[in-house]
Amino acid sequence: MRRAIEIVEVGPRDGLQNEKIALETEQKLELIHRLEAAGVRRMETVSFVNPRRVPQMAGAKDIAAALPRAPGRSRIGLVLNERGFDRCLQTNCDEANIVICASDSFGIRNQGAGVGEQIAAMQAMMAKRPGKDALRVSVTVSVAFGCPFEGEVPAERMRDIVAAAAAVEIDEIVLADTIGMADPWTVQARVEAAREVAPSTPLQMHFHDTRNTGLANVFASVEAGIDVLDAAVGGLGGCPFAPNATGNVGTEDLVYMLERAGFSTGLDLDALIGIGNWISGLLGKTPSASVTRAGRFPPAG
Amino acid sequence: MRRAIEIVEVGPRDGLQNEKIALETEQKLELIHRLEAAGVRRMETVSFVNPRRVPQMAGAKDIAAALPRAPGRSRIGLVLNERGFDRCLQTNCDEANIVICASDSFGIRNQGAGVGEQIAAMQAMMAKRPGKDALRVSVTVSVAFGCPFEGEVPAERMRDIVAAAAAVEIDEIVLADTIGMADPWTVQARVEAAREVAPSTPLQMHFHDTRNTGLANVFASVEAGIDVLDAAVGGLGGCPFAPNATGNVGTEDLVYMLERAGFSTGLDLDALIGIGNWISGLLGKTPSASVTRAGRFPPAG
């Protein structure tokens, strides 16, 4: 056996956010409950974005209210600005995940603020957080490997945001390949660059499979010592900048690859395949996760 | 810049062999010519299998006849037995690629011979090959990472076949994940195991993307020092044992990942994307290669 790898399930948030069909609150809750029954212990359950801008994310308050805090479970709320952080503080969420886009153009389109303003907002949020035990706070560096508007994102840009997050003692930093264009060699170089400026902050990685490099980037990360990875059941999601592309790395594919190599994830692959098929059906699509289409190996049972 | 990686295009053979629609000889030749115009220098163009068993591979003799030998081009014929080898010898093919299945069950179903018989046939073929300059010969160890009938394939089984191939001075040995279930850690372990028994024979890798681990396995191989990789334009092919699964690692995806990281392949990615779209259209399917669906990054031009 190799070590344990923690998978943070982002299907209910990043997965659903980029699907054409918006689910009802009850359906989202069923997805969350099914995932927790399959072994998920940490999950992005809601986004405190304006539902007029992202209708797929409506119902955040009701979803959070339906999920009372419980030992061994962590529900994460995504936060794009101080207003979202204030909303998160009024809920049961165990964690807030603050997004900082690594390019000004992406930041202005996504959350109406350039990089400098987003860093200032993070500092303001951390100043009013009630305490680490009451609310864990992570920062996701979005478009950390490339931006659909600006193209290449320099490593220095990513590193400056990581350094600013470490300076206010963020609990965890997530490097995100939001548009799925990273290669595994660059992933290893950026993990190293992030560690230089944030040596004592745990790093987590978030990959999209847009150009099929998702699991290669996962392998590169695990080899570089990363222990926490995001994934979405069914490979939910898509890419608003590439209409025919697939979305997040599928949880089933990630669990298959890791467990086959002897890592433990604590997740039930057969249950995940069932959920991937069910949720893809609700969204009117073929599952993007390859293992859910092809079947596991060796076959179950 | 990093080093050069050689990509052996297997679309016209392994790609087309598992597609439902069988192309005409003229269409296959157009595919081969388009691929060579996009920079492909080494390609599996035909299979000397019985066309009554695999109708998609009909026309091998005519295809080979239409491709006179040319400097800087190598056309490979797949060979399953001595009869196929004899047919190959009567053509223009620059190389023969002999398949040896690493499980008895797969070998008996695929080519009517268990592992021992296949090794004996390889020895007989090598005894009559006209000389390395006249015909280069490689061996592909099929189902080297797992068999749909027998399940796990022990590393010792793969190693014995590799040792037997090295003993008759095969020019190159290909380890193939025929049903696409390998993980990258196992890939690195088996590359190492193969090198122990064939330290002076070049190793090449052949991956299918059935369970989304294809590019992770490529990355693991390149990091382990492998310089030659198979791929199929469009991600052509499928898996007869997993009806909804995708096929070979797509040449476009492989070129995208390698070139983005600074390796040189000598292939024109935009031309490959064009070919991937065209051939997928002929076969009535959406391209399996992710880059061909999503578009490259940064965008072309």
XYZ file of C-alpha atoms in Angstrom:
602
model
C 0.000 0.000 0.000
C 1.049 3.535 -0.743
C -0.107 6.609 1.167
C -3.635 8.017 1.502
C -4.738 10.698 -0.968
C -7.604 13.031 -0.058
C -10.040 13.777 -2.860
C -12.116 16.935 -2.489
C -15.339 16.408 -4.423
C -16.272 19.511 -6.429
C -19.091 18.023 -8.536
C -21.942 19.843 -6.741
C -20.160 23.186 -7.301
C -17.654 23.347 -10.156
C -19.313 20.381 -11.860
C -22.878 21.703 -11.886
C -21.849 25.327 -12.421
C -20.822 24.681 -16.027
C -23.677 22.382 -17.023
C -26.445 23.693 -19.265
C -29.252 22.222 -17.136
C -29.676 23.780 -13.675
C -30.704 21.244 -11.026
C -33.254 21.867 -8.273
C -32.071 22.280 -4.688
C -33.503 18.857 -3.765
C -31.580 17.189 -6.596
C -28.351 18.876 -5.495
C -28.920 17.667 -1.948
C -29.502 14.148 -3.192
C -26.204 14.338 -5.100
C -24.405 15.526 -1.958
C -25.953 12.789 0.208
C -25.133 10.068 -2.347
C -21.535 11.281 -2.545
C -21.149 11.268 1.238
C -22.592 7.747 1.313
C -19.881 6.753 -1.208
C -17.205 7.906 1.223
C -16.712 11.585 0.363
C -15.609 13.460 3.464
C -14.783 16.861 1.993
C -16.877 18.537 -0.685
C -17.586 21.895 -2.322
C -21.319 21.959 -1.796
C -22.272 25.546 -2.666
C -21.079 28.765 -4.288
C -21.896 32.156 -2.798
C -22.027 33.768 -6.215
C -24.932 35.912 -7.345
C -27.509 33.387 -8.686
C -28.642 35.962 -11.254
C -25.157 35.645 -12.767
C -24.844 31.866 -12.288
C -28.354 30.354 -12.084
C -26.923 26.831 -11.676
C -25.672 27.881 -8.224
C -29.036 29.075 -6.837
C -30.189 27.748 -3.461
C -26.825 27.974 -1.661
C -28.381 29.109 1.614
C -30.977 26.306 1.615
C -28.402 23.652 0.703
C -26.054 24.776 3.464
C -28.952 24.860 5.966
C -29.866 21.276 5.094
C -26.344 20.096 5.929
C -25.772 20.521 9.677
C -22.166 20.246 10.762
C -21.105 16.658 11.438
C -17.847 15.067 12.575
C -15.754 13.699 9.717
C -17.563 15.826 7.135
C -16.447 19.116 5.678
C -18.663 21.172 3.390
C -17.017 23.997 1.503
C -18.580 27.189 0.182
C -16.962 28.947 -2.773
C -16.485 32.674 -2.272
C -15.644 35.233 -4.980
C -15.725 38.436 -2.875
C -16.416 39.905 0.581
C -20.157 39.844 0.055
C -19.983 36.110 -0.636
C -17.748 35.616 2.398
C -20.291 37.392 4.607
C -23.035 35.104 3.255
C -20.838 32.070 3.915
C -20.278 33.182 7.525
C -24.041 33.051 8.117
C -24.266 29.358 7.146
C -23.169 25.928 8.397
C -20.236 25.768 5.966
C -17.097 24.281 7.521
C -14.810 25.930 5.008
C -14.691 28.915 2.694
C -12.717 28.623 -0.538
C -11.742 32.083 -1.808
C -11.013 32.351 -5.543
C -8.264 34.645 -6.760
C -7.822 34.693 -10.541
C -4.204 34.864 -11.675
C -5.001 37.160 -14.598
C -6.595 40.600 -14.453
C -8.775 39.934 -17.499
C -10.190 36.709 -16.088
C -10.674 38.300 -12.648
C -12.541 41.280 -14.052
C -14.850 39.075 -16.141
C -15.351 36.458 -13.418
C -15.665 38.553 -10.301
C -15.307 42.202 -11.329
C -11.862 42.718 -9.811
C -8.256 42.594 -10.947
C -5.555 40.605 -9.142
C -4.597 43.401 -6.725
C -8.187 44.039 -5.669
C -8.790 40.309 -5.170
C -5.735 40.046 -2.906
C -6.941 43.042 -0.894
C -10.378 41.424 -0.576
C -8.795 38.177 0.680
C -6.899 40.149 3.321
C -10.138 41.841 4.422
C -11.917 38.465 4.641
C -9.142 36.908 6.693
C -9.263 39.900 9.064
C -12.884 39.135 9.894
C -12.866 35.355 9.918
C -14.032 34.088 13.313
C -11.085 31.684 13.876
C -9.646 28.624 12.198
C -11.746 26.199 14.258
C -14.946 27.991 13.298
C -14.111 28.371 9.616
C -11.255 26.891 7.687
C -10.243 29.111 4.729
C -8.482 28.054 1.530
C -7.533 30.090 -1.525
C -7.845 28.768 -5.059
C -5.498 30.403 -7.546
C -7.654 30.208 -10.648
C -6.223 30.163 -14.216
C -2.832 29.479 -12.583
C -1.563 27.734 -15.744
C -3.067 29.865 -18.503
C -5.896 32.324 -19.195
C -8.362 32.186 -22.080
C -8.056 35.974 -22.522
C -4.407 36.702 -21.765
C -2.804 33.404 -22.821
C 0.219 32.387 -20.794
C 0.186 33.240 -17.073
C 3.730 33.815 -15.807
C 4.878 31.686 -12.860
C 5.739 34.921 -10.991
C 2.092 35.990 -11.096
C 0.988 32.718 -9.516
C 3.793 32.890 -6.983
C 2.888 36.438 -5.882
C -0.683 35.359 -5.117
C 0.533 32.266 -3.257
C 2.910 34.433 -1.211
C 0.116 36.889 -0.360
C -2.131 34.009 0.743
C 0.608 32.484 2.893
C 1.264 35.893 4.474
C -2.284 36.005 5.915
C -2.029 32.360 7.046
C -4.514 30.821 4.665
C -5.036 27.177 5.704
C -4.541 25.662 2.258
C -3.692 26.879 -1.249
C -5.170 25.297 -4.384
C -3.456 25.712 -7.760
C -6.155 25.450 -10.424
C -5.874 24.695 -14.143
C -9.297 26.235 -14.692
C -9.315 25.932 -18.483
C -7.462 22.609 -18.666
C -4.343 23.409 -20.618
C -1.512 22.487 -18.265
C 1.099 19.835 -18.971
C 2.578 17.698 -16.179
C 6.097 19.105 -16.431
C 4.785 22.652 -15.875
C 2.645 21.362 -13.008
C 5.725 20.061 -11.212
C 7.609 23.311 -11.832
C 4.738 25.419 -10.431
C 4.295 23.207 -7.379
C 7.958 23.780 -6.663
C 7.636 27.544 -7.276
C 4.639 27.744 -4.916
C 6.473 25.848 -2.195
C 9.375 28.303 -2.358
C 7.130 31.144 -1.198
C 4.705 29.141 0.970
C 6.835 26.342 2.454
C 4.507 25.626 5.392
C 1.110 25.935 3.665
C -0.433 22.673 2.362
C -0.888 22.685 -1.412
C -3.839 21.143 -3.224
C -4.352 20.770 -6.985
C -7.434 21.272 -9.192
C -7.360 19.979 -12.772
C -9.713 20.025 -15.719
C -9.504 17.345 -18.387
C -10.232 19.733 -21.278
C -7.182 18.630 -23.271
C -6.842 15.129 -21.757
C -3.913 16.028 -19.500
C -5.914 15.824 -16.242
C -4.672 12.474 -14.941
C -1.131 13.112 -16.199
C -1.182 16.292 -14.114
C -2.531 14.313 -11.158
C 0.275 11.757 -11.459
C 2.854 14.560 -11.688
C 1.361 16.179 -8.569
C 1.267 12.989 -6.503
C 4.872 12.290 -7.486
C 5.686 15.831 -6.343
C 4.214 15.014 -2.920
C 0.731 16.525 -3.251
C -1.792 14.736 -0.986
C -5.043 16.573 -1.791
C -6.750 16.729 -5.194
C -10.052 18.078 -6.498
C -12.310 15.994 -8.754
C -15.955 15.940 -9.885
C -18.074 12.794 -10.071
C -18.962 11.855 -13.650
C -16.333 14.307 -14.879
C -19.107 16.896 -14.524
C -18.712 20.386 -15.897
C -17.428 21.744 -19.126
C -15.431 24.715 -20.211
C -17.275 27.919 -21.118
C -14.367 28.754 -23.437
C -14.404 25.399 -25.292
C -18.006 24.381 -25.973
C -17.273 20.755 -26.923
C -14.801 20.075 -24.140
C -15.104 17.862 -21.092
C -14.962 19.237 -17.561
C -13.251 18.475 -14.277
C -11.138 15.383 -13.786
C -13.697 12.662 -13.028
C -13.667 11.337 -9.471
C -14.139 7.798 -10.803
C -11.092 8.088 -13.088
C -8.984 9.538 -10.285
C -10.021 6.847 -7.781
C -9.468 4.108 -10.382
C -5.929 5.253 -11.183
C -4.883 5.876 -7.588
C -6.386 2.739 -6.048
C -5.087 0.544 -8.871
C -1.598 1.784 -7.996
C -2.117 1.078 -4.282
C -3.066 4.493 -2.889
C -6.083 4.661 -0.586
C -8.806 7.242 -1.133
C -11.550 5.979 1.190
C -14.012 6.171 -1.715
C -16.204 3.381 -3.108
C -15.498 3.217 -6.861
C -18.591 1.190 -7.746
C -20.813 3.615 -5.845
C -19.152 6.540 -7.628
C -19.745 4.917 -11.039
C -23.423 4.575 -10.082
C -23.601 8.249 -9.082
C -21.734 9.313 -12.240
C -24.276 7.503 -14.412
C -27.244 8.825 -12.424
C -26.189 12.489 -12.399
C -25.167 12.423 -16.067
C -28.627 11.080 -16.855
C -30.243 13.960 -14.922
C -28.139 16.385 -16.944
C -28.999 14.659 -20.229
C -25.458 13.683 -21.145
C -23.094 10.737 -21.493
C -20.741 10.533 -18.495
C -17.434 12.261 -19.209
C -15.556 10.059 -16.734
C -13.930 7.313 -18.805
C -14.135 4.605 -16.146
C -17.890 5.158 -15.898
C -18.235 4.583 -19.654
C -15.699 1.725 -19.971
C -16.159 -0.038 -16.648
C -13.538 -0.656 -14.013
C -10.731 -3.201 -14.244
C -10.767 -5.812 -12.926
C -14.575 -5.847 -13.240
C -16.554 -5.356 -10.021
C -17.676 -8.375 -8.020
C 13.827 22.748 -25.400
C 13.731 19.199 -24.150
C 14.590 16.131 -26.223
C 12.876 14.785 -29.356
C 10.155 12.161 -28.927
C 9.255 9.887 -31.837
C 5.562 9.211 -32.308
C 4.639 6.090 -34.269
C 1.250 6.703 -35.870
C -0.999 3.643 -35.551
C -4.285 5.221 -36.690
C -4.438 3.436 -40.076
C -3.972 0.061 -38.332
C -4.943 -0.124 -34.641
C -7.218 2.898 -35.040
C -9.251 1.652 -37.993
C -9.194 -1.995 -36.893
C -11.607 -1.334 -34.016
C -13.976 1.052 -35.806
C -17.414 -0.171 -36.873
C -17.172 1.332 -40.363
C -14.571 -0.258 -42.659
C -12.904 2.273 -44.961
C -12.062 1.687 -48.627
C -8.421 1.205 -49.654
C -8.397 4.648 -51.327
C -9.635 6.296 -48.113
C -6.956 4.522 -46.090
C -4.301 5.706 -48.530
C -5.600 9.265 -48.263
C -5.339 9.018 -44.472
C -1.748 7.761 -44.735
C -0.775 10.509 -47.205
C -2.368 13.224 -45.057
C -0.545 11.940 -41.986
C 2.810 11.912 -43.779
C 2.143 15.462 -44.986
C 1.577 16.423 -41.315
C 5.066 15.197 -40.461
C 4.549 11.505 -39.603
C 7.732 9.583 -40.459
C 6.884 6.179 -38.990
C 3.464 4.578 -39.250
C 1.627 1.262 -38.961
C -0.025 1.277 -42.341
C -1.353 -2.289 -42.693
C -2.087 -5.513 -40.837
C -1.383 -8.919 -42.387
C -4.316 -10.475 -40.605
C -6.915 -12.553 -42.404
C -9.408 -9.964 -43.794
C -12.231 -12.457 -43.310
C -11.549 -12.222 -39.575
C -10.902 -8.455 -39.529
C -12.638 -6.874 -42.561
C -11.447 -3.388 -41.529
C -7.901 -4.499 -42.434
C -8.635 -5.636 -46.000
C -6.466 -4.320 -48.824
C -3.103 -4.637 -47.061
C -1.274 -5.758 -50.204
C -2.677 -2.903 -52.314
C -1.937 -0.310 -49.634
C 1.642 -1.506 -49.253
C 2.097 -1.559 -53.051
C 0.940 2.056 -53.269
C 3.624 3.154 -50.815
C 7.053 2.689 -52.420
C 9.963 2.863 -50.032
C 11.199 6.416 -49.486
C 13.990 7.935 -47.416
C 12.811 9.279 -44.067
C 9.612 7.232 -44.153
C 8.960 3.939 -42.456
C 5.783 1.949 -43.028
C 5.075 -0.900 -40.645
C 3.035 -4.041 -41.252
C 1.453 -5.805 -38.266
C 2.058 -9.540 -38.182
C 0.245 -12.100 -36.016
C 1.873 -15.321 -37.300
C 4.322 -16.784 -39.816
C 1.795 -16.645 -42.634
C 1.401 -12.909 -42.030
C 5.180 -12.511 -41.885
C 5.544 -14.232 -45.250
C 2.951 -11.892 -46.752
C 4.783 -8.923 -45.255
C 8.068 -10.057 -46.825
C 6.462 -9.856 -50.272
C 5.603 -6.161 -49.873
C 7.313 -2.768 -49.632
C 6.945 -2.653 -45.836
C 10.013 -1.240 -44.078
C 9.174 -2.914 -40.791
C 7.251 -5.883 -39.436
C 5.676 -5.594 -35.996
C 5.097 -9.054 -34.514
C 2.404 -9.291 -31.818
C 2.869 -11.640 -28.876
C 0.002 -11.662 -26.405
C 1.064 -11.889 -22.763
C -1.849 -14.141 -21.815
C -2.678 -17.557 -23.259
C -6.412 -16.802 -23.363
C -5.972 -13.577 -25.283
C -3.428 -15.181 -27.626
C -5.685 -18.113 -28.426
C -8.661 -15.854 -29.147
C -6.645 -13.234 -31.050
C -4.273 -15.360 -33.084
C -4.988 -18.993 -32.251
C -1.818 -19.582 -30.238
C -0.755 -19.528 -26.604
C 2.298 -17.621 -25.362
C 4.789 -20.456 -25.960
C 3.637 -21.026 -29.531
C 3.799 -17.322 -30.264
C 7.373 -17.119 -28.993
C 8.328 -20.103 -31.173
C 6.708 -18.430 -34.185
C 8.689 -15.221 -33.519
C 11.895 -17.257 -33.452
C 10.971 -18.883 -36.774
C 10.224 -15.497 -38.331
C 13.518 -14.011 -37.152
C 15.351 -17.036 -38.620
C 14.038 -16.169 -42.067
C 14.143 -12.417 -42.035
C 16.339 -11.156 -44.858
C 18.491 -8.828 -42.700
C 17.967 -5.758 -40.545
C 18.557 -3.321 -43.418
C 15.933 -5.036 -45.556
C 13.333 -5.414 -42.808
C 13.338 -3.962 -39.348
C 11.413 -6.173 -36.886
C 9.777 -5.124 -33.629
C 7.730 -7.149 -31.154
C 4.642 -5.781 -29.426
C 3.855 -7.450 -26.108
C 0.073 -7.171 -26.156
C -2.081 -7.114 -22.949
C 1.186 -6.529 -21.051
C -0.685 -4.775 -18.210
C -3.861 -6.849 -17.938
C -6.059 -9.232 -19.916
C -9.841 -9.017 -20.373
C -10.095 -12.801 -19.894
C -7.445 -13.614 -17.298
C -7.366 -10.332 -15.350
C -3.959 -9.410 -13.962
C -0.915 -10.308 -16.082
C 2.106 -10.963 -13.859
C 5.226 -8.894 -14.527
C 7.195 -12.150 -14.898
C 5.054 -13.157 -17.883
C 5.805 -9.865 -19.651
C 9.474 -10.150 -18.723
C 9.812 -13.669 -20.140
C 8.471 -12.526 -23.506
C 10.759 -9.482 -23.517
C 13.741 -11.720 -22.719
C 12.835 -14.117 -25.528
C 12.556 -11.213 -27.980
C 15.891 -9.765 -26.879
C 17.502 -13.205 -27.269
C 16.710 -13.249 -31.015
C 17.877 -9.629 -31.406
C 14.534 -8.021 -32.123
C 15.181 -4.381 -33.090
C 12.614 -2.825 -30.733
C 10.166 -4.034 -28.082
C 6.767 -2.370 -27.539
C 4.919 -2.800 -24.230
C 1.208 -2.450 -24.978
C -1.695 -1.654 -22.657
C -4.099 -3.123 -25.208
C -7.250 -2.785 -23.088
C -6.306 0.505 -21.409
C -6.196 -0.347 -17.726
C -2.644 0.492 -16.697
C -1.706 3.105 -14.115
C 1.480 5.160 -14.440
C 3.206 3.697 -11.389
C 2.867 0.181 -12.819
C 4.072 1.469 -16.180
C 7.306 2.700 -14.624
C 7.785 -0.577 -12.753
C 7.298 -2.651 -15.932
C 9.624 -0.454 -17.997
C 12.259 -1.108 -15.351
C 11.505 -4.860 -15.330
C 11.772 -5.031 -19.125
C 15.092 -3.195 -19.112
C 16.519 -5.702 -16.651
C 16.171 -8.518 -19.191
C 16.659 -6.473 -22.388
C 19.133 -3.759 -21.422
C 20.279 -3.034 -24.984
C 16.950 -3.247 -26.853
C 15.082 0.066 -27.358
C 11.682 0.110 -25.624
C 8.566 1.729 -27.042
C 5.156 2.154 -25.351
C 1.608 1.734 -26.695
C -1.293 3.057 -24.620
C -5.048 3.091 -24.914
C -7.084 5.791 -23.210
C -9.942 3.459 -22.229
C -9.859 4.518 -18.569
C -8.352 7.985 -19.093
C -4.871 7.004 -17.932
C -3.276 7.209 -21.410
C -1.437 10.518 -21.073
C -0.507 9.826 -17.439
C 1.121 6.621 -18.684
C 2.864 8.597 -21.438
C 4.223 11.097 -18.913
C 5.426 8.249 -16.682
C 7.137 6.620 -19.683
C 8.870 9.796 -20.868
C 10.079 10.433 -17.326
C 11.414 6.860 -17.334
C 13.448 7.669 -20.453
C 11.190 6.240 -23.177
C 11.703 8.072 -26.513
C 9.188 6.313 -28.780
C 5.403 6.216 -28.299
C 2.450 4.945 -30.329
C -0.647 7.096 -30.915
C -3.613 7.230 -33.307
C -4.886 10.432 -34.915
C -8.341 11.433 -33.649
C -7.932 8.942 -30.799
C -9.246 6.407 -33.337
C -10.231 2.935 -32.268
C -12.216 1.571 -29.428
C -12.080 -1.418 -27.193
C -13.926 -4.574 -28.236
C -14.238 -5.434 -24.527
C -15.727 -2.055 -23.513
C -18.259 -0.965 -26.131
C -18.569 2.650 -24.930
C -14.874 3.250 -24.420
C -12.469 5.429 -26.367
C -9.495 4.001 -28.228
C -5.817 4.699 -28.644
C -4.154 7.737 -27.120
C -4.902 10.505 -29.627
C -1.894 11.783 -31.574
C -3.202 15.353 -31.184
C -3.389 15.008 -27.374
C 0.078 13.490 -27.216
C 1.630 16.168 -29.448
C -0.171 18.923 -27.506
C 1.124 17.722 -24.135
C 4.676 17.037 -25.286
C 5.172 20.186 -27.355
C 3.607 22.394 -24.679
C 6.265 21.070 -22.284
C 9.060 21.747 -24.782
C 9.623 18.340 -26.391
C 9.849 18.219 -30.178
C 7.809 15.692 -32.172
C 8.235 17.001 -35.726
C 4.443 16.876 -36.146
C 2.128 19.728 -37.142
C -0.591 19.914 -34.465
C -3.004 22.020 -36.502
C -2.725 19.628 -39.443
C -3.339 16.668 -37.106
C -6.456 18.348 -35.675
C -7.701 18.756 -39.241
C -7.054 15.077 -39.998
C -8.657 14.006 -36.699
C -11.835 15.903 -37.587
C -11.873 14.623 -41.169
C -11.333 10.928 -40.365
C -13.807 11.019 -37.460
C -16.360 12.452 -39.860
C -15.732 9.590 -42.327
C -16.283 7.141 -39.476
C -19.459 8.918 -38.329
C -18.197 9.818 -34.872
C -17.112 12.702 -32.688
C -13.312 12.833 -32.403
C -12.094 11.057 -29.269
C -8.953 13.190 -29.077
C -9.704 15.916 -26.527
C -7.555 18.597 -28.163
C -9.463 18.115 -31.415
C -12.747 18.748 -29.586
C -11.538 21.541 -27.284
C -8.994 23.292 -29.506
C -5.349 23.825 -28.786
C -3.919 26.319 -26.296
C -2.801 28.920 -27.041
C -5.157 29.050 -30.040
C -3.587 28.566 -33.473
C -2.398 31.591 -35.462
